[in-house]
């Protein structure tokens, strides 16, 4: 995909699913729990086998390297959104 070559996702083109949309009120405690959960998931990915047994509707059968790269690009995108909000 082009996003892997460019290293970013174009903003405003995709919409998050209902399951990942944040609640209307976000507390510090909830953010801390989400960060801990995300870190534990990254540890699982680091230990995972190189070829997962799931199929993604956009990325087909992503391997460990591609999944890690996606996480880097996606996290950078979210950090840019946060910076824009804080301006």
PDB file as gemmi writes it, atoms N, CA and C in Angstrom:
CRYST1    1.000    1.000    1.000  90.00  90.00  90.00 P 1                      
ATOM      1  N   UNK A   1       0.834  -1.190   0.000  1.00  0.00           N  
ATOM      2  CA  UNK A   1       0.000   0.000   0.000  1.00  0.00           C  
ATOM      3  C   UNK A   1       0.873   1.246   0.000  1.00  0.00           C  
ATOM      4  N   UNK A   2       0.320   2.291  -0.506  1.00  0.00           N  
ATOM      5  CA  UNK A   2       1.028   3.553  -0.624  1.00  0.00           C  
ATOM      6  C   UNK A   2       1.367   4.150   0.739  1.00  0.00           C  
ATOM      7  N   UNK A   3       0.510   3.923   1.743  1.00  0.00           N  
ATOM      8  CA  UNK A   3       0.770   4.498   3.068  1.00  0.00           C  
ATOM      9  C   UNK A   3       2.073   3.969   3.662  1.00  0.00           C  
ATOM     10  N   UNK A   4       2.440   2.736   3.357  1.00  0.00           N  
ATOM     11  CA  UNK A   4       3.695   2.190   3.866  1.00  0.00           C  
ATOM     12  C   UNK A   4       4.889   2.835   3.182  1.00  0.00           C  
ATOM     13  N   UNK A   5       4.766   3.103   1.893  1.00  0.00           N  
ATOM     14  CA  UNK A   5       5.861   3.737   1.155  1.00  0.00           C  
ATOM     15  C   UNK A   5       6.033   5.193   1.574  1.00  0.00           C  
ATOM     16  N   UNK A   6       4.914   5.905   1.760  1.00  0.00           N  
ATOM     17  CA  UNK A   6       4.974   7.318   2.128  1.00  0.00           C  
ATOM     18  C   UNK A   6       5.219   7.530   3.621  1.00  0.00           C  
ATOM     19  N   UNK A   7       4.803   6.576   4.429  1.00  0.00           N  
ATOM     20  CA  UNK A   7       4.993   6.689   5.870  1.00  0.00           C  
ATOM     21  C   UNK A   7       3.921   7.502   6.570  1.00  0.00           C  
ATOM     22  N   UNK A   8       2.772   7.701   5.929  1.00  0.00           N  
ATOM     23  CA  UNK A   8       1.671   8.395   6.589  1.00  0.00           C  
ATOM     24  C   UNK A   8       0.337   8.031   5.942  1.00  0.00           C  
ATOM     25  N   UNK A   9      -0.738   8.281   6.715  1.00  0.00           N  
ATOM     26  CA  UNK A   9      -2.091   8.109   6.212  1.00  0.00           C  
ATOM     27  C   UNK A   9      -2.672   9.488   5.969  1.00  0.00           C  
ATOM     28  N   UNK A  10      -3.363   9.653   4.874  1.00  0.00           N  
ATOM     29  CA  UNK A  10      -4.010  10.919   4.590  1.00  0.00           C  
ATOM     30  C   UNK A  10      -5.170  11.100   5.561  1.00  0.00           C  
ATOM     31  N   UNK A  11      -5.270  12.278   6.141  1.00  0.00           N  
ATOM     32  CA  UNK A  11      -6.330  12.531   7.106  1.00  0.00           C  
ATOM     33  C   UNK A  11      -7.647  12.819   6.401  1.00  0.00           C  
ATOM     34  N   UNK A  12      -8.731  12.419   7.066  1.00  0.00           N  
ATOM     35  CA  UNK A  12     -10.059  12.701   6.560  1.00  0.00           C  
ATOM     36  C   UNK A  12     -10.587  11.706   5.549  1.00  0.00           C  
ATOM     37  N   UNK A  13      -9.875  10.634   5.303  1.00  0.00           N  
ATOM     38  CA  UNK A  13     -10.302   9.656   4.300  1.00  0.00           C  
ATOM     39  C   UNK A  13     -10.975   8.427   4.913  1.00  0.00           C  
ATOM     40  N   UNK A  14     -10.661   8.118   6.139  1.00  0.00           N  
ATOM     41  CA  UNK A  14     -11.226   6.925   6.776  1.00  0.00           C  
ATOM     42  C   UNK A  14     -11.983   7.329   8.036  1.00  0.00           C  
ATOM     43  N   UNK A  15     -12.925   6.516   8.415  1.00  0.00           N  
ATOM     44  CA  UNK A  15     -13.699   6.781   9.620  1.00  0.00           C  
ATOM     45  C   UNK A  15     -13.523   5.604  10.576  1.00  0.00           C  
ATOM     46  N   UNK A  16     -13.267   5.919  11.828  1.00  0.00           N  
ATOM     47  CA  UNK A  16     -13.064   4.874  12.831  1.00  0.00           C  
ATOM     48  C   UNK A  16     -14.366   4.119  13.080  1.00  0.00           C  
ATOM     49  N   UNK A  17     -14.226   2.838  13.354  1.00  0.00           N  
ATOM     50  CA  UNK A  17     -15.412   2.040  13.664  1.00  0.00           C  
ATOM     51  C   UNK A  17     -15.936   2.401  15.049  1.00  0.00           C  
ATOM     52  N   UNK A  18     -17.171   2.056  15.289  1.00  0.00           N  
ATOM     53  CA  UNK A  18     -17.825   2.394  16.556  1.00  0.00           C  
ATOM     54  C   UNK A  18     -17.065   1.815  17.757  1.00  0.00           C  
ATOM     55  N   UNK A  19     -16.456   0.648  17.584  1.00  0.00           N  
ATOM     56  CA  UNK A  19     -15.767  -0.022  18.684  1.00  0.00           C  
ATOM     57  C   UNK A  19     -14.543   0.751  19.165  1.00  0.00           C  
ATOM     58  N   UNK A  20     -13.936   1.545  18.299  1.00  0.00           N  
ATOM     59  CA  UNK A  20     -12.708   2.238  18.693  1.00  0.00           C  
ATOM     60  C   UNK A  20     -12.904   3.730  18.921  1.00  0.00           C  
ATOM     61  N   UNK A  21     -14.122   4.231  18.744  1.00  0.00           N  
ATOM     62  CA  UNK A  21     -14.367   5.639  19.032  1.00  0.00           C  
ATOM     63  C   UNK A  21     -14.307   5.874  20.535  1.00  0.00           C  
ATOM     64  N   UNK A  22     -13.732   7.003  20.959  1.00  0.00           N  
ATOM     65  CA  UNK A  22     -13.614   7.271  22.390  1.00  0.00           C  
ATOM     66  C   UNK A  22     -14.962   7.638  23.001  1.00  0.00           C  
ATOM     67  N   UNK A  23     -15.088   7.461  24.320  1.00  0.00           N  
ATOM     68  CA  UNK A  23     -16.317   7.893  24.990  1.00  0.00           C  
ATOM     69  C   UNK A  23     -16.398   9.420  24.993  1.00  0.00           C  
ATOM     70  N   UNK A  24     -17.564   9.954  25.300  1.00  0.00           N  
ATOM     71  CA  UNK A  24     -17.738  11.411  25.308  1.00  0.00           C  
ATOM     72  C   UNK A  24     -16.896  12.083  26.388  1.00  0.00           C  
ATOM     73  N   UNK A  25     -16.744  11.418  27.528  1.00  0.00           N  
ATOM     74  CA  UNK A  25     -15.924  11.952  28.623  1.00  0.00           C  
ATOM     75  C   UNK A  25     -14.740  11.012  28.821  1.00  0.00           C  
ATOM     76  N   UNK A  26     -13.530  11.571  28.756  1.00  0.00           N  
ATOM     77  CA  UNK A  26     -12.310  10.774  28.901  1.00  0.00           C  
ATOM     78  C   UNK A  26     -11.614  11.198  30.188  1.00  0.00           C  
ATOM     79  N   UNK A  27     -11.328  10.231  31.049  1.00  0.00           N  
ATOM     80  CA  UNK A  27     -10.636  10.534  32.299  1.00  0.00           C  
ATOM     81  C   UNK A  27      -9.166  10.138  32.191  1.00  0.00           C  
ATOM     82  N   UNK A  28      -8.367  10.714  33.065  1.00  0.00           N  
ATOM     83  CA  UNK A  28      -6.945  10.389  33.103  1.00  0.00           C  
ATOM     84  C   UNK A  28      -6.746   8.911  33.412  1.00  0.00           C  
ATOM     85  N   UNK A  29      -7.549   8.386  34.324  1.00  0.00           N  
ATOM     86  CA  UNK A  29      -7.434   6.977  34.692  1.00  0.00           C  
ATOM     87  C   UNK A  29      -7.706   6.068  33.490  1.00  0.00           C  
ATOM     88  N   UNK A  30      -8.727   6.405  32.694  1.00  0.00           N  
ATOM     89  CA  UNK A  30      -9.026   5.611  31.499  1.00  0.00           C  
ATOM     90  C   UNK A  30      -7.875   5.663  30.502  1.00  0.00           C  
ATOM     91  N   UNK A  31      -7.271   6.840  30.334  1.00  0.00           N  
ATOM     92  CA  UNK A  31      -6.128   6.966  29.428  1.00  0.00           C  
ATOM     93  C   UNK A  31      -4.959   6.115  29.901  1.00  0.00           C  
ATOM     94  N   UNK A  32      -4.695   6.132  31.210  1.00  0.00           N  
ATOM     95  CA  UNK A  32      -3.603   5.329  31.758  1.00  0.00           C  
ATOM     96  C   UNK A  32      -3.849   3.840  31.520  1.00  0.00           C  
ATOM     97  N   UNK A  33      -5.091   3.396  31.698  1.00  0.00           N  
ATOM     98  CA  UNK A  33      -5.426   1.988  31.456  1.00  0.00           C  
ATOM     99  C   UNK A  33      -5.255   1.627  29.980  1.00  0.00           C  
ATOM    100  N   UNK A  34      -5.650   2.537  29.092  1.00  0.00           N  
ATOM    101  CA  UNK A  34      -5.500   2.277  27.661  1.00  0.00           C  
ATOM    102  C   UNK A  34      -4.030   2.205  27.262  1.00  0.00           C  
ATOM    103  N   UNK A  35      -3.198   3.054  27.854  1.00  0.00           N  
ATOM    104  CA  UNK A  35      -1.758   3.028  27.557  1.00  0.00           C  
ATOM    105  C   UNK A  35      -1.151   1.706  28.018  1.00  0.00           C  
ATOM    106  N   UNK A  36      -1.512   1.258  29.221  1.00  0.00           N  
ATOM    107  CA  UNK A  36      -1.004  -0.025  29.722  1.00  0.00           C  
ATOM    108  C   UNK A  36      -1.440  -1.179  28.818  1.00  0.00           C  
ATOM    109  N   UNK A  37      -2.684  -1.146  28.382  1.00  0.00           N  
ATOM    110  CA  UNK A  37      -3.188  -2.193  27.494  1.00  0.00           C  
ATOM    111  C   UNK A  37      -2.447  -2.171  26.160  1.00  0.00           C  
ATOM    112  N   UNK A  38      -2.222  -0.984  25.617  1.00  0.00           N  
ATOM    113  CA  UNK A  38      -1.498  -0.865  24.341  1.00  0.00           C  
ATOM    114  C   UNK A  38      -0.075  -1.390  24.475  1.00  0.00           C  
ATOM    115  N   UNK A  39       0.587  -1.077  25.579  1.00  0.00           N  
ATOM    116  CA  UNK A  39       1.951  -1.567  25.791  1.00  0.00           C  
ATOM    117  C   UNK A  39       1.985  -3.087  25.907  1.00  0.00           C  
ATOM    118  N   UNK A  40       0.994  -3.654  26.576  1.00  0.00           N  
ATOM    119  CA  UNK A  40       0.963  -5.118  26.680  1.00  0.00           C  
ATOM    120  C   UNK A  40       0.717  -5.750  25.308  1.00  0.00           C  
ATOM    121  N   UNK A  41      -0.082  -5.094  24.479  1.00  0.00           N  
ATOM    122  CA  UNK A  41      -0.318  -5.613  23.127  1.00  0.00           C  
ATOM    123  C   UNK A  41       0.944  -5.532  22.277  1.00  0.00           C  
ATOM    124  N   UNK A  42       1.740  -4.475  22.441  1.00  0.00           N  
ATOM    125  CA  UNK A  42       2.988  -4.386  21.671  1.00  0.00           C  
ATOM    126  C   UNK A  42       3.958  -5.479  22.103  1.00  0.00           C  
ATOM    127  N   UNK A  43       3.954  -5.829  23.380  1.00  0.00           N  
ATOM    128  CA  UNK A  43       4.798  -6.938  23.845  1.00  0.00           C  
ATOM    129  C   UNK A  43       4.363  -8.257  23.204  1.00  0.00           C  
ATOM    130  N   UNK A  44       3.058  -8.443  23.075  1.00  0.00           N  
ATOM    131  CA  UNK A  44       2.539  -9.658  22.443  1.00  0.00           C  
ATOM    132  C   UNK A  44       2.978  -9.718  20.984  1.00  0.00           C  
ATOM    133  N   UNK A  45       2.915  -8.591  20.294  1.00  0.00           N  
ATOM    134  CA  UNK A  45       3.322  -8.556  18.883  1.00  0.00           C  
ATOM    135  C   UNK A  45       4.808  -8.863  18.751  1.00  0.00           C  
ATOM    136  N   UNK A  46       5.632  -8.326  19.656  1.00  0.00           N  
ATOM    137  CA  UNK A  46       7.075  -8.585  19.598  1.00  0.00           C  
ATOM    138  C   UNK A  46       7.382 -10.076  19.730  1.00  0.00           C  
ATOM    139  N   UNK A  47       6.605 -10.784  20.549  1.00  0.00           N  
ATOM    140  CA  UNK A  47       6.841 -12.210  20.776  1.00  0.00           C  
ATOM    141  C   UNK A  47       6.127 -13.100  19.761  1.00  0.00           C  
ATOM    142  N   UNK A  48       5.278 -12.521  18.945  1.00  0.00           N  
ATOM    143  CA  UNK A  48       4.454 -13.305  18.019  1.00  0.00           C  
ATOM    144  C   UNK A  48       5.282 -13.924  16.907  1.00  0.00           C  
ATOM    145  N   UNK A  49       4.736 -14.965  16.336  1.00  0.00           N  
ATOM    146  CA  UNK A  49       5.323 -15.619  15.171  1.00  0.00           C  
ATOM    147  C   UNK A  49       5.282 -14.644  13.998  1.00  0.00           C  
ATOM    148  N   UNK A  50       6.194 -14.769  13.074  1.00  0.00           N  
ATOM    149  CA  UNK A  50       6.304 -13.835  11.959  1.00  0.00           C  
ATOM    150  C   UNK A  50       5.145 -13.826  10.984  1.00  0.00           C  
ATOM    151  N   UNK A  51       4.370 -14.890  10.935  1.00  0.00           N  
ATOM    152  CA  UNK A  51       3.254 -14.973   9.993  1.00  0.00           C  
ATOM    153  C   UNK A  51       1.956 -15.260  10.737  1.00  0.00           C  
ATOM    154  N   UNK A  52       1.143 -14.246  10.955  1.00  0.00           N  
ATOM    155  CA  UNK A  52      -0.091 -14.435  11.715  1.00  0.00           C  
ATOM    156  C   UNK A  52      -1.122 -15.240  10.932  1.00  0.00           C  
ATOM    157  N   UNK A  53      -2.125 -15.715  11.645  1.00  0.00           N  
ATOM    158  CA  UNK A  53      -3.142 -16.548  11.009  1.00  0.00           C  
ATOM    159  C   UNK A  53      -4.459 -15.795  10.826  1.00  0.00           C  
ATOM    160  N   UNK A  54      -4.410 -14.488  10.687  1.00  0.00           N  
ATOM    161  CA  UNK A  54      -5.627 -13.730  10.447  1.00  0.00           C  
ATOM    162  C   UNK A  54      -5.512 -12.980   9.129  1.00  0.00           C  
ATOM    163  N   UNK A  55      -6.656 -12.587   8.610  1.00  0.00           N  
ATOM    164  CA  UNK A  55      -6.680 -11.838   7.356  1.00  0.00           C  
ATOM    165  C   UNK A  55      -7.346 -10.496   7.625  1.00  0.00           C  
ATOM    166  N   UNK A  56      -6.683  -9.422   7.239  1.00  0.00           N  
ATOM    167  CA  UNK A  56      -7.205  -8.077   7.411  1.00  0.00           C  
ATOM    168  C   UNK A  56      -7.879  -7.655   6.109  1.00  0.00           C  
ATOM    169  N   UNK A  57      -8.991  -6.914   6.213  1.00  0.00           N  
ATOM    170  CA  UNK A  57      -9.722  -6.546   5.002  1.00  0.00           C  
ATOM    171  C   UNK A  57      -8.999  -5.511   4.150  1.00  0.00           C  
ATOM    172  N   UNK A  58      -8.035  -4.802   4.710  1.00  0.00           N  
ATOM    173  CA  UNK A  58      -7.260  -3.819   3.942  1.00  0.00           C  
ATOM    174  C   UNK A  58      -5.860  -4.336   3.645  1.00  0.00           C  
ATOM    175  N   UNK A  59      -5.200  -4.882   4.664  1.00  0.00           N  
ATOM    176  CA  UNK A  59      -3.791  -5.254   4.541  1.00  0.00           C  
ATOM    177  C   UNK A  59      -3.563  -6.734   4.228  1.00  0.00           C  
ATOM    178  N   UNK A  60      -4.624  -7.470   3.902  1.00  0.00           N  
ATOM    179  CA  UNK A  60      -4.551  -8.880   3.534  1.00  0.00           C  
ATOM    180  C   UNK A  60      -4.005  -9.707   4.701  1.00  0.00           C  
ATOM    181  N   UNK A  61      -2.844 -10.329   4.567  1.00  0.00           N  
ATOM    182  CA  UNK A  61      -2.239 -11.123   5.642  1.00  0.00           C  
ATOM    183  C   UNK A  61      -0.963 -10.423   6.113  1.00  0.00           C  
ATOM    184  N   UNK A  62      -1.092  -9.467   7.020  1.00  0.00           N  
ATOM    185  CA  UNK A  62       0.099  -8.713   7.424  1.00  0.00           C  
ATOM    186  C   UNK A  62       1.048  -9.558   8.267  1.00  0.00           C  
ATOM    187  N   UNK A  63       2.345  -9.453   7.998  1.00  0.00           N  
ATOM    188  CA  UNK A  63       3.322 -10.155   8.828  1.00  0.00           C  
ATOM    189  C   UNK A  63       3.744  -9.241   9.979  1.00  0.00           C  
ATOM    190  N   UNK A  64       4.621  -9.742  10.813  1.00  0.00           N  
ATOM    191  CA  UNK A  64       5.021  -9.001  12.009  1.00  0.00           C  
ATOM    192  C   UNK A  64       5.696  -7.673  11.659  1.00  0.00           C  
ATOM    193  N   UNK A  65       6.542  -7.670  10.664  1.00  0.00           N  
ATOM    194  CA  UNK A  65       7.245  -6.443  10.271  1.00  0.00           C  
ATOM    195  C   UNK A  65       6.251  -5.406   9.766  1.00  0.00           C  
ATOM    196  N   UNK A  66       5.320  -5.832   8.940  1.00  0.00           N  
ATOM    197  CA  UNK A  66       4.336  -4.901   8.387  1.00  0.00           C  
ATOM    198  C   UNK A  66       3.387  -4.389   9.475  1.00  0.00           C  
ATOM    199  N   UNK A  67       3.017  -5.240  10.414  1.00  0.00           N  
ATOM    200  CA  UNK A  67       2.160  -4.822  11.519  1.00  0.00           C  
ATOM    201  C   UNK A  67       2.860  -3.779  12.372  1.00  0.00           C  
ATOM    202  N   UNK A  68       4.138  -3.999  12.666  1.00  0.00           N  
ATOM    203  CA  UNK A  68       4.914  -3.037  13.450  1.00  0.00           C  
ATOM    204  C   UNK A  68       5.025  -1.711  12.712  1.00  0.00           C  
ATOM    205  N   UNK A  69       5.264  -1.745  11.410  1.00  0.00           N  
ATOM    206  CA  UNK A  69       5.353  -0.517  10.604  1.00  0.00           C  
ATOM    207  C   UNK A  69       4.018   0.222  10.606  1.00  0.00           C  
ATOM    208  N   UNK A  70       2.917  -0.507  10.483  1.00  0.00           N  
ATOM    209  CA  UNK A  70       1.594   0.109  10.533  1.00  0.00           C  
ATOM    210  C   UNK A  70       1.390   0.826  11.866  1.00  0.00           C  
ATOM    211  N   UNK A  71       1.785   0.174  12.957  1.00  0.00           N  
ATOM    212  CA  UNK A  71       1.629   0.791  14.276  1.00  0.00           C  
ATOM    213  C   UNK A  71       2.441   2.077  14.382  1.00  0.00           C  
ATOM    214  N   UNK A  72       3.646   2.095  13.829  1.00  0.00           N  
ATOM    215  CA  UNK A  72       4.467   3.307  13.845  1.00  0.00           C  
ATOM    216  C   UNK A  72       3.791   4.434  13.070  1.00  0.00           C  
ATOM    217  N   UNK A  73       3.320   4.137  11.872  1.00  0.00           N  
ATOM    218  CA  UNK A  73       2.668   5.154  11.040  1.00  0.00           C  
ATOM    219  C   UNK A  73       1.393   5.657  11.713  1.00  0.00           C  
ATOM    220  N   UNK A  74       0.600   4.743  12.237  1.00  0.00           N  
ATOM    221  CA  UNK A  74      -0.675   5.095  12.857  1.00  0.00           C  
ATOM    222  C   UNK A  74      -0.469   5.923  14.126  1.00  0.00           C  
ATOM    223  N   UNK A  75       0.522   5.552  14.937  1.00  0.00           N  
ATOM    224  CA  UNK A  75       0.814   6.307  16.155  1.00  0.00           C  
ATOM    225  C   UNK A  75       1.284   7.711  15.816  1.00  0.00           C  
ATOM    226  N   UNK A  76       2.145   7.842  14.815  1.00  0.00           N  
ATOM    227  CA  UNK A  76       2.612   9.161  14.388  1.00  0.00           C  
ATOM    228  C   UNK A  76       1.441  10.019  13.935  1.00  0.00           C  
ATOM    229  N   UNK A  77       0.517   9.426  13.222  1.00  0.00           N  
ATOM    230  CA  UNK A  77      -0.671  10.161  12.764  1.00  0.00           C  
ATOM    231  C   UNK A  77      -1.473  10.682  13.949  1.00  0.00           C  
ATOM    232  N   UNK A  78      -1.678   9.832  14.945  1.00  0.00           N  
ATOM    233  CA  UNK A  78      -2.440  10.252  16.121  1.00  0.00           C  
ATOM    234  C   UNK A  78      -1.711  11.339  16.901  1.00  0.00           C  
ATOM    235  N   UNK A  79      -0.395  11.253  16.995  1.00  0.00           N  
ATOM    236  CA  UNK A  79       0.365  12.296  17.685  1.00  0.00           C  
ATOM    237  C   UNK A  79       0.235  13.633  16.961  1.00  0.00           C  
ATOM    238  N   UNK A  80       0.207  13.623  15.637  1.00  0.00           N  
ATOM    239  CA  UNK A  80       0.012  14.858  14.870  1.00  0.00           C  
ATOM    240  C   UNK A  80      -1.379  15.434  15.117  1.00  0.00           C  
ATOM    241  N   UNK A  81      -2.385  14.577  15.212  1.00  0.00           N  
ATOM    242  CA  UNK A  81      -3.742  15.040  15.507  1.00  0.00           C  
ATOM    243  C   UNK A  81      -3.788  15.675  16.888  1.00  0.00           C  
ATOM    244  N   UNK A  82      -3.135  15.049  17.860  1.00  0.00           N  
ATOM    245  CA  UNK A  82      -3.091  15.601  19.219  1.00  0.00           C  
ATOM    246  C   UNK A  82      -2.402  16.956  19.217  1.00  0.00           C  
ATOM    247  N   UNK A  83      -1.295  17.079  18.490  1.00  0.00           N  
ATOM    248  CA  UNK A  83      -0.598  18.369  18.399  1.00  0.00           C  
ATOM    249  C   UNK A  83      -1.504  19.437  17.803  1.00  0.00           C  
ATOM    250  N   UNK A  84      -2.266  19.094  16.777  1.00  0.00           N  
ATOM    251  CA  UNK A  84      -3.194  20.056  16.174  1.00  0.00           C  
ATOM    252  C   UNK A  84      -4.273  20.483  17.158  1.00  0.00           C  
ATOM    253  N   UNK A  85      -4.767  19.560  17.953  1.00  0.00           N  
ATOM    254  CA  UNK A  85      -5.798  19.875  18.947  1.00  0.00           C  
ATOM    255  C   UNK A  85      -5.237  20.813  20.008  1.00  0.00           C  
ATOM    256  N   UNK A  86      -3.992  20.592  20.414  1.00  0.00           N  
ATOM    257  CA  UNK A  86      -3.386  21.401  21.476  1.00  0.00           C  
ATOM    258  C   UNK A  86      -2.978  22.799  21.013  1.00  0.00           C  
ATOM    259  N   UNK A  87      -2.943  23.043  19.713  1.00  0.00           N  
ATOM    260  CA  UNK A  87      -2.565  24.373  19.200  1.00  0.00           C  
ATOM    261  C   UNK A  87      -3.612  25.410  19.501  1.00  0.00           C  
TER     262      UNK A  87                                                      
END                                                                             
